[in-house]
Short mmCIF file of C-alpha atoms in Angstrom, two decimals:
data_model
loop_
_atom_site.label_atom_id
_atom_site.label_comp_id
_atom_site.label_asym_id
_atom_site.label_seq_id
_atom_site.Cartn_x
_atom_site.Cartn_y
_atom_site.Cartn_z
CA MET A 104 -26.71 12.58 -6.93
CA SER A 105 -24.90 9.32 -7.61
CA ASN A 106 -22.42 7.50 -5.39
CA CYS A 107 -20.33 4.34 -5.32
CA ILE A 108 -19.15 1.91 -2.66
CA ILE A 109 -16.12 -0.33 -2.25
CA ALA A 110 -15.61 -3.26 0.13
CA GLN A 111 -13.04 -5.97 0.82
CA SER A 112 -13.55 -9.70 1.22
CA GLY A 113 -11.61 -12.87 1.97
CA GLY A 114 -8.05 -13.16 3.23
CA PRO A 115 -6.06 -9.93 3.59
CA THR A 116 -2.92 -8.96 1.69
CA SER A 117 -0.20 -6.40 2.33
CA VAL A 118 -1.42 -4.12 -0.47
CA ILE A 119 -5.20 -4.52 -0.56
CA ASN A 120 -5.79 -1.01 0.80
CA SER A 121 -3.87 0.51 -2.08
CA SER A 122 -6.67 -0.61 -4.42
CA VAL A 123 -9.19 1.27 -2.28
CA VAL A 124 -7.10 4.44 -2.38
CA GLY A 125 -6.63 4.03 -6.13
CA LEU A 126 -10.37 4.05 -6.61
CA VAL A 127 -10.90 7.06 -4.31
CA LYS A 128 -8.16 9.02 -6.10
CA ALA A 129 -9.55 8.07 -9.50
CA ASN A 130 -12.90 9.46 -8.50
CA GLU A 131 -11.29 12.69 -7.30
CA GLU A 132 -9.71 13.14 -10.72
CA LEU A 133 -12.50 11.83 -12.94
CA LYS A 134 -15.35 13.21 -10.78
CA LEU A 135 -17.67 10.34 -11.66
CA TYR A 136 -19.45 10.05 -8.31
CA ASP A 137 -20.40 12.54 -5.62
CA LYS A 138 -19.33 10.25 -2.78
CA VAL A 139 -17.25 7.11 -2.38
CA TYR A 140 -18.47 4.93 0.46
CA GLY A 141 -16.66 2.06 2.13
CA GLY A 142 -18.44 -1.03 3.33
CA LEU A 143 -16.96 -2.31 6.58
CA ASN A 144 -16.46 -6.09 6.75
CA GLY A 145 -17.57 -6.66 3.19
CA ILE A 146 -21.10 -7.63 2.24
CA GLU A 147 -21.68 -8.92 5.76
CA GLY A 148 -21.11 -5.41 7.13
CA ILE A 149 -23.06 -3.64 4.40
CA LEU A 150 -26.08 -5.80 5.18
CA LYS A 151 -25.80 -4.39 8.72
CA ASN A 152 -25.44 -0.83 7.39
CA ASN A 153 -21.82 -0.58 8.55
CA ILE A 154 -20.81 2.00 5.97
CA ILE A 155 -18.46 4.99 6.05
CA GLU A 156 -17.66 7.78 3.59
CA LEU A 157 -14.15 7.42 2.20
CA SER A 158 -14.20 10.46 -0.05
CA SER A 159 -14.24 12.73 3.00
CA LYS A 160 -11.01 11.28 4.43
CA SER A 161 -7.94 13.51 4.42
CA CYS A 162 -4.95 13.04 2.11
CA ASP A 163 -2.80 12.13 5.11
CA GLU A 164 -5.26 9.45 6.23
CA LEU A 165 -5.45 7.96 2.75
CA ASN A 166 -1.67 8.02 2.31
CA THR A 167 -1.17 6.16 5.59
CA PHE A 168 -3.96 3.78 4.62
CA THR A 169 -2.17 3.00 1.34
CA TYR A 170 0.83 1.70 3.28
CA THR A 171 -1.20 -0.22 5.86
CA PRO A 172 -1.26 -4.02 5.53
CA SER A 173 -4.33 -6.22 5.88
CA SER A 174 -7.91 -5.26 5.08
CA GLY A 175 -8.29 -1.74 6.45
CA LEU A 176 -12.03 -1.73 5.77
CA GLY A 177 -12.38 -5.07 7.52
CA SER A 178 -13.12 -8.27 5.67
CA CYS A 179 -15.54 -11.17 5.74
CA ARG A 180 -16.01 -14.71 4.56
CA TYR A 181 -19.69 -14.34 3.88
CA LYS A 182 -21.36 -16.40 1.20
CA LEU A 183 -24.68 -15.24 -0.20
CA LYS A 184 -27.28 -17.97 -0.50
CA PRO A 185 -27.96 -19.27 -4.03
CA ILE A 186 -30.51 -17.03 -5.73
CA GLU A 187 -32.74 -20.03 -6.44
CA ASP A 188 -32.92 -20.75 -2.69
CA SER A 189 -33.64 -17.23 -1.48
CA THR A 190 -33.42 -13.67 -2.79
CA GLU A 191 -33.91 -12.07 0.64
CA GLU A 192 -30.25 -11.08 1.12
CA TYR A 193 -29.93 -9.84 -2.44
CA ASP A 194 -33.03 -7.69 -2.10
CA LYS A 195 -31.89 -6.30 1.24
CA LEU A 196 -28.44 -5.45 -0.08
CA LEU A 197 -29.77 -3.79 -3.21
CA ASP A 198 -32.28 -1.83 -1.16
CA ILE A 199 -29.47 -0.51 1.07
CA LEU A 200 -27.42 0.46 -1.99
CA SER A 201 -30.38 2.14 -3.67
CA LYS A 202 -31.12 4.26 -0.59
CA LEU A 203 -27.53 5.55 -0.71
CA ASP A 204 -27.88 6.32 -4.44
CA ILE A 205 -25.17 3.78 -5.20
CA GLU A 206 -24.58 3.27 -8.91
CA ALA A 207 -21.44 1.13 -8.67
CA PHE A 208 -20.28 -1.51 -6.21
CA PHE A 209 -16.60 -2.49 -6.21
CA TYR A 210 -15.55 -5.72 -4.49
CA VAL A 211 -11.87 -6.34 -3.75
CA GLY A 212 -11.29 -10.04 -3.36
CA GLY A 213 -10.43 -13.43 -4.78
CA ASN A 214 -12.30 -16.31 -6.33
CA ASP A 215 -15.35 -16.26 -4.05
CA SER A 216 -15.58 -12.48 -4.22
CA MET A 217 -15.71 -12.66 -8.01
CA ASP A 218 -18.49 -15.22 -7.67
CA THR A 219 -20.40 -12.76 -5.48
CA THR A 220 -19.72 -9.94 -7.95
CA ALA A 221 -21.05 -12.01 -10.84
CA LYS A 222 -24.18 -13.10 -8.97
CA LEU A 223 -25.05 -9.58 -7.82
CA SER A 224 -24.49 -8.17 -11.29
CA LYS A 225 -26.77 -10.78 -12.83
CA TYR A 226 -29.49 -10.26 -10.23
CA ALA A 227 -29.39 -6.46 -10.58
CA LYS A 228 -29.64 -6.70 -14.37
CA GLU A 229 -32.55 -9.11 -14.17
CA ASN A 230 -34.40 -6.74 -11.84
CA GLY A 231 -33.72 -3.62 -13.88
CA LEU A 232 -31.55 -1.92 -11.27
CA ASN A 233 -28.97 0.62 -12.40
CA ILE A 234 -26.14 -0.65 -10.21
CA LYS A 235 -22.86 -1.87 -11.68
CA PHE A 236 -20.81 -4.57 -9.89
CA ILE A 237 -17.08 -4.67 -10.62
CA GLY A 238 -14.38 -6.91 -9.16
CA ILE A 239 -10.87 -5.84 -8.19
CA PRO A 240 -8.54 -8.85 -7.89
CA LYS A 241 -6.76 -9.68 -4.64
CA THR A 242 -5.15 -12.82 -3.31
CA ILE A 243 -1.68 -13.83 -2.22
CA ASP A 244 -2.31 -17.28 -3.71
CA ASN A 245 -2.10 -15.95 -7.31
CA ASP A 246 -4.71 -18.50 -8.36
CA LEU A 247 -7.19 -16.31 -10.29
CA MET A 248 -7.66 -17.23 -13.93
CA TYR A 249 -6.78 -14.92 -16.82
CA THR A 250 -4.80 -12.33 -14.86
CA ASP A 251 -1.00 -12.69 -15.13
CA HIS A 252 -0.80 -12.25 -11.36
CA THR A 253 -2.92 -10.88 -8.56
CA PRO A 254 -2.25 -7.79 -6.44
CA GLY A 255 -0.98 -9.03 -3.09
CA PHE A 256 0.90 -11.99 -4.48
CA ALA A 257 4.15 -10.20 -5.32
CA SER A 258 4.57 -8.86 -1.78
CA ALA A 259 3.87 -12.26 -0.23
CA ALA A 260 6.31 -13.90 -2.63
CA LYS A 261 8.97 -11.29 -1.92
CA PHE A 262 8.52 -11.84 1.81
CA ILE A 263 8.86 -15.61 1.38
CA SER A 264 12.05 -15.29 -0.66
CA THR A 265 13.50 -12.87 1.90
CA ILE A 266 12.71 -15.19 4.82
CA VAL A 267 14.13 -18.14 2.89
CA LEU A 268 17.40 -16.26 2.45
CA GLU A 269 17.59 -15.23 6.08
CA THR A 270 16.66 -18.60 7.56
CA TYR A 271 19.02 -20.37 5.16
CA LEU A 272 21.89 -18.29 6.53
CA ASP A 273 20.72 -18.93 10.09
CA ALA A 274 20.70 -22.66 9.40
CA SER A 275 24.13 -22.67 7.81
CA VAL A 276 26.45 -21.43 10.54
CA TYR A 277 27.67 -24.71 12.04
CA THR A 278 30.14 -27.30 10.84
CA ASN A 279 27.39 -29.89 11.30
CA ASN A 280 24.22 -28.37 9.89
CA GLY A 281 20.86 -30.06 9.64
CA ILE A 282 17.72 -30.00 7.54
CA PHE A 283 15.48 -26.95 7.47
CA ILE A 284 11.90 -27.06 6.16
CA ILE A 285 9.84 -23.94 5.54
CA GLU A 286 6.10 -24.11 4.83
CA THR A 287 4.21 -21.54 2.78
CA MET A 288 0.53 -20.96 2.23
CA GLY A 289 -1.11 -22.30 -0.93
CA ARG A 290 -4.20 -24.43 -0.42
CA ASP A 291 -4.68 -25.42 -4.05
CA THR A 292 -1.66 -24.13 -5.91
CA GLY A 293 2.08 -23.79 -5.45
CA TRP A 294 2.71 -20.21 -6.60
CA LEU A 295 3.86 -19.02 -3.18
CA ALA A 296 6.22 -21.90 -2.48
CA ALA A 297 7.55 -21.67 -6.03
CA SER A 298 8.53 -18.04 -5.54
CA ALA A 299 11.30 -19.21 -3.20
CA CYS A 300 13.31 -20.03 -6.31
CA CYS A 301 14.24 -16.32 -6.32
CA ALA A 302 16.20 -16.69 -3.07
CA LYS A 303 19.80 -16.90 -4.25
CA ILE A 304 23.24 -16.30 -2.74
CA ASN A 305 26.19 -15.78 -5.07
CA GLY A 306 23.86 -16.65 -7.95
CA ARG A 307 22.93 -20.04 -6.45
CA GLN A 308 19.42 -20.94 -5.37
CA VAL A 309 19.47 -21.73 -1.65
CA ALA A 310 16.46 -24.09 -1.66
CA ASP A 311 17.59 -27.59 -2.50
CA PHE A 312 14.04 -28.80 -2.99
CA ILE A 313 10.70 -27.06 -3.63
CA TYR A 314 7.51 -29.12 -3.45
CA LEU A 315 4.19 -27.96 -4.93
CA PRO A 316 0.61 -29.34 -4.92
CA GLU A 317 0.70 -29.55 -8.73
CA VAL A 318 2.94 -32.64 -8.52
CA ALA A 319 1.89 -35.68 -6.47
CA PHE A 320 4.16 -36.09 -3.45
CA ASP A 321 6.04 -39.39 -3.31
CA LYS A 322 7.25 -40.04 0.25
CA GLU A 323 9.77 -42.69 -0.72
CA LYS A 324 11.36 -40.56 -3.45
CA PHE A 325 11.37 -37.60 -1.08
CA LEU A 326 13.37 -39.52 1.52
CA ILE A 327 15.81 -40.86 -1.09
CA ASP A 328 16.42 -37.36 -2.48
CA VAL A 329 16.82 -35.75 0.94
CA ARG A 330 19.15 -38.48 2.22
CA LYS A 331 21.37 -38.22 -0.85
CA LYS A 332 21.54 -34.41 -0.67
CA PHE A 333 22.29 -34.48 3.05
CA GLU A 334 25.12 -36.95 2.57
CA GLU A 335 26.56 -34.74 -0.18
CA GLN A 336 26.54 -31.39 1.63
CA ASN A 337 25.66 -32.02 5.30
CA GLN A 338 22.73 -29.60 4.96
CA VAL A 339 19.38 -29.53 3.17
CA TYR A 340 16.94 -26.64 2.73
CA ILE A 341 13.36 -27.52 1.74
CA VAL A 342 10.40 -25.30 0.76
CA VAL A 343 6.96 -26.89 0.76
CA SER A 344 3.43 -25.70 0.04
CA GLU A 345 0.77 -26.35 2.66
CA GLY A 346 -1.47 -27.95 0.01
CA LEU A 347 0.87 -30.84 -0.79
CA LYS A 348 -1.06 -33.94 -1.91
CA ASP A 349 -0.30 -37.59 -2.57
CA GLU A 350 -0.99 -39.55 -5.75
CA ASN A 351 -4.64 -39.95 -4.68
CA GLY A 352 -5.14 -36.21 -4.35
CA LYS A 353 -5.28 -36.35 -0.54
CA PHE A 354 -3.41 -33.93 1.70
CA ILE A 355 -0.34 -35.66 3.03
CA THR A 356 -0.70 -34.74 6.68
CA GLU A 357 -3.27 -35.75 9.22
CA PHE A 358 -3.06 -32.29 10.77
CA ASN A 359 -4.49 -30.40 7.83
CA CYS A 360 -8.17 -31.34 7.66
CA ILE A 361 -9.33 -30.31 11.10
CA SER A 362 -11.36 -27.27 10.08
CA GLN A 363 -12.91 -25.33 7.25
CA ASP A 364 -13.58 -21.66 6.69
CA THR A 365 -17.06 -20.32 6.02
CA PHE A 366 -16.62 -20.86 2.27
CA GLY A 367 -16.01 -24.57 2.93
CA HIS A 368 -12.29 -24.40 2.13
CA THR A 369 -10.02 -26.70 4.11
CA GLN A 370 -7.79 -24.75 6.49
CA LEU A 371 -4.36 -26.25 6.18
CA GLY A 372 -1.13 -26.32 8.12
CA GLY A 373 1.36 -28.84 9.48
CA VAL A 374 2.94 -30.13 6.28
CA SER A 375 6.43 -29.02 7.33
CA GLU A 376 6.05 -30.87 10.62
CA CYS A 377 4.84 -33.94 8.74
CA LEU A 378 7.96 -33.91 6.55
CA ARG A 379 10.12 -33.37 9.60
CA ASN A 380 8.66 -36.50 11.19
CA LEU A 381 9.25 -38.48 7.99
CA ILE A 382 12.93 -37.50 8.01
CA LEU A 383 13.34 -38.27 11.72
CA THR A 384 11.63 -41.64 11.36
CA ALA A 385 13.86 -42.50 8.39
CA GLY A 386 16.91 -41.76 10.54
CA ILE A 387 18.51 -39.35 8.07
CA THR A 388 19.47 -36.94 10.89
CA THR A 389 18.10 -35.75 14.21
CA ARG A 390 18.82 -32.12 13.34
CA VAL A 391 15.58 -31.17 11.56
CA LYS A 392 13.72 -27.87 11.99
CA ALA A 393 10.32 -26.92 10.58
CA LEU A 394 8.91 -23.40 10.22
CA GLU A 395 5.35 -22.55 9.19
CA LEU A 396 5.19 -18.95 7.94
CA GLY A 397 1.43 -18.61 8.45
CA VAL A 398 -0.25 -15.22 8.22
CA LEU A 399 3.07 -13.37 8.14
CA GLN A 400 3.00 -13.93 4.38
CA ARG A 401 -0.01 -11.72 3.87
CA CYS A 402 0.64 -8.80 6.23
CA ALA A 403 4.34 -7.96 5.93
CA MET A 404 4.15 -4.41 4.58
CA HIS A 405 7.74 -3.75 5.73
CA CYS A 406 8.85 -6.24 3.07
CA ALA A 407 6.28 -5.38 0.40
CA SER A 408 6.96 -4.93 -3.29
CA LYS A 409 6.62 -1.38 -4.58
CA VAL A 410 5.49 -2.78 -7.92
CA ASP A 411 2.74 -4.64 -6.07
CA ILE A 412 1.57 -1.52 -4.24
CA GLU A 413 1.49 0.46 -7.48
CA GLU A 414 -0.36 -2.25 -9.41
CA ALA A 415 -2.93 -2.64 -6.62
CA TYR A 416 -3.48 1.14 -6.76
CA LEU A 417 -3.85 1.09 -10.55
CA ALA A 418 -6.28 -1.85 -10.37
CA GLY A 419 -8.55 0.28 -8.16
CA TYR A 420 -8.10 3.25 -10.50
CA GLU A 421 -8.93 1.09 -13.54
CA ALA A 422 -12.04 -0.28 -11.83
CA LEU A 423 -13.52 3.20 -11.59
CA LYS A 424 -12.82 3.71 -15.29
CA TYR A 425 -14.74 0.49 -15.95
CA ALA A 426 -17.73 1.98 -14.18
CA MET A 427 -17.36 5.14 -16.25
CA ASP A 428 -17.51 2.92 -19.35
CA ASN A 429 -20.65 1.18 -18.01
CA LYS A 430 -18.93 -2.17 -17.49
CA ASN A 431 -20.87 -4.55 -15.27
CA GLY A 432 -20.01 -7.98 -13.89
CA SER A 433 -16.38 -7.44 -14.86
CA MET A 434 -13.03 -7.92 -13.12
CA VAL A 435 -9.86 -5.92 -13.70
CA ALA A 436 -7.07 -8.23 -14.92
CA ILE A 437 -3.33 -7.69 -15.45
CA LYS A 438 -1.54 -8.48 -18.70
CA ARG A 439 2.25 -8.75 -18.71
CA GLU A 440 3.62 -6.98 -21.77
CA SER A 441 7.29 -7.72 -21.11
CA ASN A 442 9.72 -8.90 -18.42
CA SER A 443 12.61 -6.59 -19.25
CA PRO A 444 11.76 -3.84 -18.99
CA TYR A 445 8.87 -4.97 -16.81
CA LYS A 446 5.65 -3.60 -18.28
CA THR A 447 1.98 -4.44 -17.70
CA SER A 448 -1.45 -3.27 -18.82
CA PHE A 449 -5.00 -3.92 -17.68
CA PHE A 450 -7.88 -5.63 -19.43
CA GLU A 451 -11.43 -6.69 -18.66
CA VAL A 452 -12.59 -10.24 -17.93
CA GLU A 453 -15.99 -11.51 -16.90
CA ALA A 454 -16.10 -12.11 -13.15
CA SER A 455 -18.24 -15.20 -13.77
CA ASN A 456 -15.39 -16.75 -15.78
CA VAL A 457 -12.95 -16.19 -12.92
CA ALA A 458 -15.29 -17.49 -10.22
CA ASN A 459 -14.96 -21.15 -9.21
CA ASN A 460 -11.87 -21.68 -11.35
CA VAL A 461 -8.25 -22.11 -10.30
CA LYS A 462 -5.06 -21.04 -12.09
CA TYR A 463 -2.46 -23.70 -11.29
CA PHE A 464 1.28 -23.28 -11.38
CA PRO A 465 2.52 -24.33 -14.85
CA LYS A 466 3.84 -27.88 -14.77
CA GLU A 467 6.33 -27.03 -17.51
CA TRP A 468 8.07 -24.77 -14.96
CA ILE A 469 8.63 -27.75 -12.63
CA ASN A 470 11.68 -29.96 -13.15
CA LYS A 471 11.37 -33.57 -14.28
CA ASP A 472 11.95 -34.87 -10.74
CA GLY A 473 9.05 -32.77 -9.42
CA ASN A 474 11.16 -31.28 -6.65
CA ASN A 475 12.41 -27.97 -8.06
CA LEU A 476 11.79 -25.36 -10.75
CA THR A 477 13.07 -24.19 -14.11
CA GLU A 478 14.62 -20.84 -15.06
CA GLU A 479 11.28 -19.75 -16.57
CA ALA A 480 9.80 -19.64 -13.08
CA PHE A 481 12.55 -17.33 -11.84
CA GLU A 482 12.05 -15.05 -14.85
CA TYR A 483 8.31 -14.83 -14.08
CA PHE A 484 8.73 -13.96 -10.39
CA SER A 485 11.78 -11.73 -10.39
CA PRO A 486 10.31 -8.49 -11.84
CA LEU A 487 7.45 -8.57 -9.34
CA PHE A 488 9.77 -7.91 -6.40
CA GLU A 489 11.03 -4.52 -7.55
CA GLY A 490 11.14 -1.63 -5.08
CA THR A 491 10.35 -1.16 -1.41
CA PRO A 492 7.70 1.10 0.14
CA SER A 493 8.44 4.34 2.00
CA LEU A 494 6.43 3.68 5.13
CA CYS A 495 4.88 6.31 7.36
CA LEU A 496 6.63 6.12 10.74
CA GLU A 497 5.60 6.90 14.30
CA ASN A 498 7.96 6.35 17.25
CA ASN A 499 10.32 4.60 14.83
CA LEU A 500 7.71 1.99 13.96
CA PRO A 501 5.35 1.82 10.97
CA LYS A 502 2.29 4.04 11.34
CA TYR A 503 -0.86 2.31 10.17
CA LYS A 504 -4.47 3.37 9.64
CA VAL A 505 -7.63 1.26 9.46
CA PHE A 506 -11.26 2.35 9.23
CA TYR A 507 -13.09 -0.60 10.77
CA LYS A 508 -12.05 0.32 14.33
#
């Protein structure tokens, strides 16, 4: 008997569960393993033996699970100790997997999850254990190297563009309109904020300015640009990434360094309010609103991209094929073959090459003033938004299914 296990880690996305279902369905068709287990709350839960059998779940349960946002197996932000410091956790984890006859471990996650995948693969190989470790990419930040984009990003980006359109209209109804600032996630990179370039009405981009961490933020230039635009059209719409930094590489707001997650990443927020205060202090107008989108960006299944759901599913399916081909320490990556018609394929990258690296938004897609984007950016994002999901409904609301409760 041989089995496999899949778990989720890090921040949730709208489509992360589709990757799990893709793997379960692949195993049903390819019949590689006797059972597919699910680790609840990632490695942290597996170390506590919080494990369920996914392959015994009904088709209806799995279908509902596919269209359920957030991490339906539960997640964690659990960092294994460096191997050179202690192997106790590694040995305990591998012992638990061995007792369940696990031959493949699939980890759905981002940068830190790929680091964990690489470390576990290396340790298992060094100790002669026949367990393969394979990474399935996931992050709304779209900051994983080598892959064209990450499952989860397209849905978050589509949600952002939709909200930008709707709030732009809401902010445009008066004869004397003000300045509206919307803040997206994006600790290190500006992919999410940049996606707002897709929000257009009558072919015109509604965001007057888009600010990303890849370009140093100049407060004086910002105020000059905003004042000029406001005087021209009596309204300004601004999109800003939470990770905005000054010329010294420091976050521009005092509100954003108050805490860290368990991986040591700064937990950000408050940039939109900081810009609002700059505008008020400069006396440009008193009509300034700031909106921080927060976690809505990563759990809005009602506004998900069908392309994203399908690609997340196929990434899980492909991961099982990697195990069938005896891949180990690998991550499934997406290659874009063409924009029109939109076509992608999958390829293998080493998880260790993805770990601890960041894919930044291309500076050549940012205009010379550093406050908006080029047409190439729009062409990159646009195909990712295609299609909407057919949600399961109950009492006229979405019906969702999770396994960690």
